[in-house]
Amino acid sequence: MPAGAVLSTGLIVLVPTFLALVQLRNIHPVALLLTMGIVWVADIAAYFAGRRFGTRKLAPHVSPGKTWAGFYGALLAAGIYALAWAGQSPRFMPPLVRDVPGSVLWMLLLVEGLAVLAALGDLFESALKRQAGIKDSGRLLPGHGGVLDRIDALTATLPVAALAWMIA
């Protein structure tokens, strides 16, 4: 992949993520943390569900370790997280879903959608690394795939989540 294409892709992915971080932090730090928690919960659940139940590969040519069981585990955990969020901290739900009838259902759908985006962001970053022929995207976190592996799902979810918060 030419250097210009890599730089352009990086800007297209990282700038909206940074702006979303700033926007969500300005709304409220708890809103930012709860939103990031979607990705963390889904990622952890995907890992454990995939390790325990995973046999069918999700995208073997892109990321051979990911399984459908991990994906379903992530969705299940994200759904539980959405219900807990709506029940414990409704004040920090995005106005898009908080201020409408059936807000818990809408919150569940929003969080599930963000969990799907998180998985797609993870696969996108894996595809970029595979195309570039590298296993790790940096040396700062050896054995963890690099810094981009820590934020790949956030780059896909945070801009959409910030948009959901800004729509009132």
mmCIF file with all atom_site columns, C-alpha atoms in Angstrom, residues 34 37-46 70-86 104 107-116 118:
data_model
loop_
_atom_site.group_PDB
_atom_site.id
_atom_site.type_symbol
_atom_site.label_atom_id
_atom_site.label_alt_id
_atom_site.label_comp_id
_atom_site.label_asym_id
_atom_site.label_entity_id
_atom_site.label_seq_id
_atom_site.pdbx_PDB_ins_code
_atom_site.Cartn_x
_atom_site.Cartn_y
_atom_site.Cartn_z
_atom_site.occupancy
_atom_site.B_iso_or_equiv
_atom_site.pdbx_formal_charge
_atom_site.auth_seq_id
_atom_site.auth_comp_id
_atom_site.auth_asym_id
_atom_site.auth_atom_id
_atom_site.pdbx_PDB_model_num
ATOM 1  C CA . LEU A 1 34  ? -19.673 4.593   29.407 1.00 0.00 ? 34  LEU A CA 1
ATOM 2  C CA . GLY A 1 37  ? -17.086 0.709   27.996 1.00 0.00 ? 37  GLY A CA 1
ATOM 3  C CA . ILE A 1 38  ? -19.217 -0.720  25.185 1.00 0.00 ? 38  ILE A CA 1
ATOM 4  C CA . VAL A 1 39  ? -16.061 -1.546  23.262 1.00 0.00 ? 39  VAL A CA 1
ATOM 5  C CA . TRP A 1 40  ? -14.209 -2.894  26.279 1.00 0.00 ? 40  TRP A CA 1
ATOM 6  C CA . VAL A 1 41  ? -17.084 -5.115  27.410 1.00 0.00 ? 41  VAL A CA 1
ATOM 7  C CA . ALA A 1 42  ? -17.650 -6.442  23.888 1.00 0.00 ? 42  ALA A CA 1
ATOM 8  C CA . ASP A 1 43  ? -13.937 -7.078  23.330 1.00 0.00 ? 43  ASP A CA 1
ATOM 9  C CA . ILE A 1 44  ? -13.469 -8.945  26.606 1.00 0.00 ? 44  ILE A CA 1
ATOM 10 C CA . ALA A 1 45  ? -16.626 -11.009 26.104 1.00 0.00 ? 45  ALA A CA 1
ATOM 11 C CA . ALA A 1 46  ? -15.622 -11.844 22.535 1.00 0.00 ? 46  ALA A CA 1
ATOM 12 C CA . GLY A 1 70  ? -16.818 -14.601 20.110 1.00 0.00 ? 70  GLY A CA 1
ATOM 13 C CA . PHE A 1 71  ? -18.950 -12.237 18.051 1.00 0.00 ? 71  PHE A CA 1
ATOM 14 C CA . TYR A 1 72  ? -22.167 -13.563 19.589 1.00 0.00 ? 72  TYR A CA 1
ATOM 15 C CA . GLY A 1 73  ? -20.621 -13.395 23.052 1.00 0.00 ? 73  GLY A CA 1
ATOM 16 C CA . ALA A 1 74  ? -19.741 -9.746  22.419 1.00 0.00 ? 74  ALA A CA 1
ATOM 17 C CA . LEU A 1 75  ? -23.324 -8.991  21.377 1.00 0.00 ? 75  LEU A CA 1
ATOM 18 C CA . LEU A 1 76  ? -24.733 -10.735 24.438 1.00 0.00 ? 76  LEU A CA 1
ATOM 19 C CA . ALA A 1 77  ? -22.413 -8.855  26.796 1.00 0.00 ? 77  ALA A CA 1
ATOM 20 C CA . ALA A 1 78  ? -23.121 -5.555  25.033 1.00 0.00 ? 78  ALA A CA 1
ATOM 21 C CA . GLY A 1 79  ? -26.855 -6.163  25.459 1.00 0.00 ? 79  GLY A CA 1
ATOM 22 C CA . ILE A 1 80  ? -26.437 -6.787  29.180 1.00 0.00 ? 80  ILE A CA 1
ATOM 23 C CA . TYR A 1 81  ? -24.248 -3.685  29.402 1.00 0.00 ? 81  TYR A CA 1
ATOM 24 C CA . ALA A 1 82  ? -26.922 -1.600  27.619 1.00 0.00 ? 82  ALA A CA 1
ATOM 25 C CA . LEU A 1 83  ? -29.611 -2.769  30.017 1.00 0.00 ? 83  LEU A CA 1
ATOM 26 C CA . ALA A 1 84  ? -27.396 -2.059  33.029 1.00 0.00 ? 84  ALA A CA 1
ATOM 27 C CA . TRP A 1 85  ? -26.544 1.394   31.635 1.00 0.00 ? 85  TRP A CA 1
ATOM 28 C CA . ALA A 1 86  ? -30.198 2.235   31.027 1.00 0.00 ? 86  ALA A CA 1
ATOM 29 C CA . VAL A 1 104 ? -34.485 1.043   26.980 1.00 0.00 ? 104 VAL A CA 1
ATOM 30 C CA . MET A 1 107 ? -30.623 2.057   23.990 1.00 0.00 ? 107 MET A CA 1
ATOM 31 C CA . LEU A 1 108 ? -30.252 -1.685  23.506 1.00 0.00 ? 108 LEU A CA 1
ATOM 32 C CA . LEU A 1 109 ? -30.357 -1.252  19.722 1.00 0.00 ? 109 LEU A CA 1
ATOM 33 C CA . LEU A 1 110 ? -27.851 1.614   19.815 1.00 0.00 ? 110 LEU A CA 1
ATOM 34 C CA . VAL A 1 111 ? -25.367 -0.299  21.961 1.00 0.00 ? 111 VAL A CA 1
ATOM 35 C CA . GLU A 1 112 ? -25.756 -3.460  19.862 1.00 0.00 ? 112 GLU A CA 1
ATOM 36 C CA . GLY A 1 113 ? -25.110 -1.410  16.733 1.00 0.00 ? 113 GLY A CA 1
ATOM 37 C CA . LEU A 1 114 ? -22.008 0.092   18.301 1.00 0.00 ? 114 LEU A CA 1
ATOM 38 C CA . ALA A 1 115 ? -20.817 -3.397  19.294 1.00 0.00 ? 115 ALA A CA 1
ATOM 39 C CA . VAL A 1 116 ? -21.157 -4.516  15.665 1.00 0.00 ? 116 VAL A CA 1
ATOM 40 C CA . ALA A 1 118 ? -16.527 -2.317  17.151 1.00 0.00 ? 118 ALA A CA 1
#
